Amino acid sequence: NELGELLQMKQQSGRAVTEEEVAQFNVLREEVMKSPVAQGFMEAQQEMQKLHEAIGRFVNKTFEIGRSPQFEDVFDGSCGSGCGCH
């Protein structure tokens, strides 16, 4: 994470990120992603992001229509297969 943030700050400040730095980052990321713990964390993080988005949609729709929305108000009956919000 620290290396990724460093490279991102470097790039945002207009400095070039070298191929060696990118390669080093990719090697480290691949090593971390081999870990079942890291994989589980990433999956949990993705699920939390989906939940955050769904909550945001409900809150926005509440302000829009002035009442507590029903599922169909927010997702037009369905938000897609595999969404996990049902």
PDB file of C-alpha atoms in Angstrom, residues 29-67:
ATOM      1  CA  ARG A  29       1.141  -7.060  -5.256  1.00  0.00           C
ATOM      2  CA  GLU A  30       1.252 -10.537  -6.799  1.00  0.00           C
ATOM      3  CA  GLU A  31       2.968 -11.941  -3.722  1.00  0.00           C
ATOM      4  CA  VAL A  32       0.393 -10.410  -1.413  1.00  0.00           C
ATOM      5  CA  MET A  33      -2.509 -11.612  -3.551  1.00  0.00           C
ATOM      6  CA  LYS A  34      -1.304 -15.212  -3.254  1.00  0.00           C
ATOM      7  CA  SER A  35      -2.236 -15.074   0.408  1.00  0.00           C
ATOM      8  CA  PRO A  36      -5.685 -16.467   1.271  1.00  0.00           C
ATOM      9  CA  VAL A  37      -5.972 -13.774   3.927  1.00  0.00           C
ATOM     10  CA  ALA A  38      -5.386 -11.014   1.375  1.00  0.00           C
ATOM     11  CA  GLN A  39      -7.847 -12.622  -1.033  1.00  0.00           C
ATOM     12  CA  GLY A  40     -10.472 -12.806   1.709  1.00  0.00           C
ATOM     13  CA  PHE A  41      -9.842  -9.192   2.618  1.00  0.00           C
ATOM     14  CA  MET A  42     -10.271  -8.063  -0.981  1.00  0.00           C
ATOM     15  CA  GLU A  43     -13.508 -10.021  -1.332  1.00  0.00           C
ATOM     16  CA  ALA A  44     -14.846  -8.527   1.895  1.00  0.00           C
ATOM     17  CA  GLN A  45     -13.817  -5.061   0.757  1.00  0.00           C
ATOM     18  CA  GLN A  46     -15.704  -5.521  -2.526  1.00  0.00           C
ATOM     19  CA  GLU A  47     -18.823  -6.683  -0.679  1.00  0.00           C
ATOM     20  CA  MET A  48     -18.631  -3.661   1.627  1.00  0.00           C
ATOM     21  CA  GLN A  49     -18.347  -1.397  -1.422  1.00  0.00           C
ATOM     22  CA  LYS A  50     -21.504  -2.948  -2.894  1.00  0.00           C
ATOM     23  CA  LEU A  51     -23.318  -2.434   0.403  1.00  0.00           C
ATOM     24  CA  HIS A  52     -22.119   1.174   0.607  1.00  0.00           C
ATOM     25  CA  GLU A  53     -23.392   1.856  -2.917  1.00  0.00           C
ATOM     26  CA  ALA A  54     -26.783   0.269  -2.188  1.00  0.00           C
ATOM     27  CA  ILE A  55     -27.197   2.311   0.996  1.00  0.00           C
ATOM     28  CA  GLY A  56     -26.250   5.459  -0.890  1.00  0.00           C
ATOM     29  CA  ARG A  57     -28.883   4.726  -3.517  1.00  0.00           C
ATOM     30  CA  PHE A  58     -31.548   4.296  -0.840  1.00  0.00           C
ATOM     31  CA  VAL A  59     -30.538   7.534   0.907  1.00  0.00           C
ATOM     32  CA  ASN A  60     -30.516   9.495  -2.363  1.00  0.00           C
ATOM     33  CA  LYS A  61     -33.910   8.100  -3.366  1.00  0.00           C
ATOM     34  CA  THR A  62     -35.319   8.983   0.077  1.00  0.00           C
ATOM     35  CA  PHE A  63     -34.403  12.635  -0.484  1.00  0.00           C
ATOM     36  CA  GLU A  64     -35.657  12.512  -4.053  1.00  0.00           C
ATOM     37  CA  ILE A  65     -39.132  11.123  -3.323  1.00  0.00           C
ATOM     38  CA  GLY A  66     -39.574  12.398   0.234  1.00  0.00           C
ATOM     39  CA  ARG A  67     -40.339   9.040   1.819  1.00  0.00           C
TER      40      ARG A  67
END
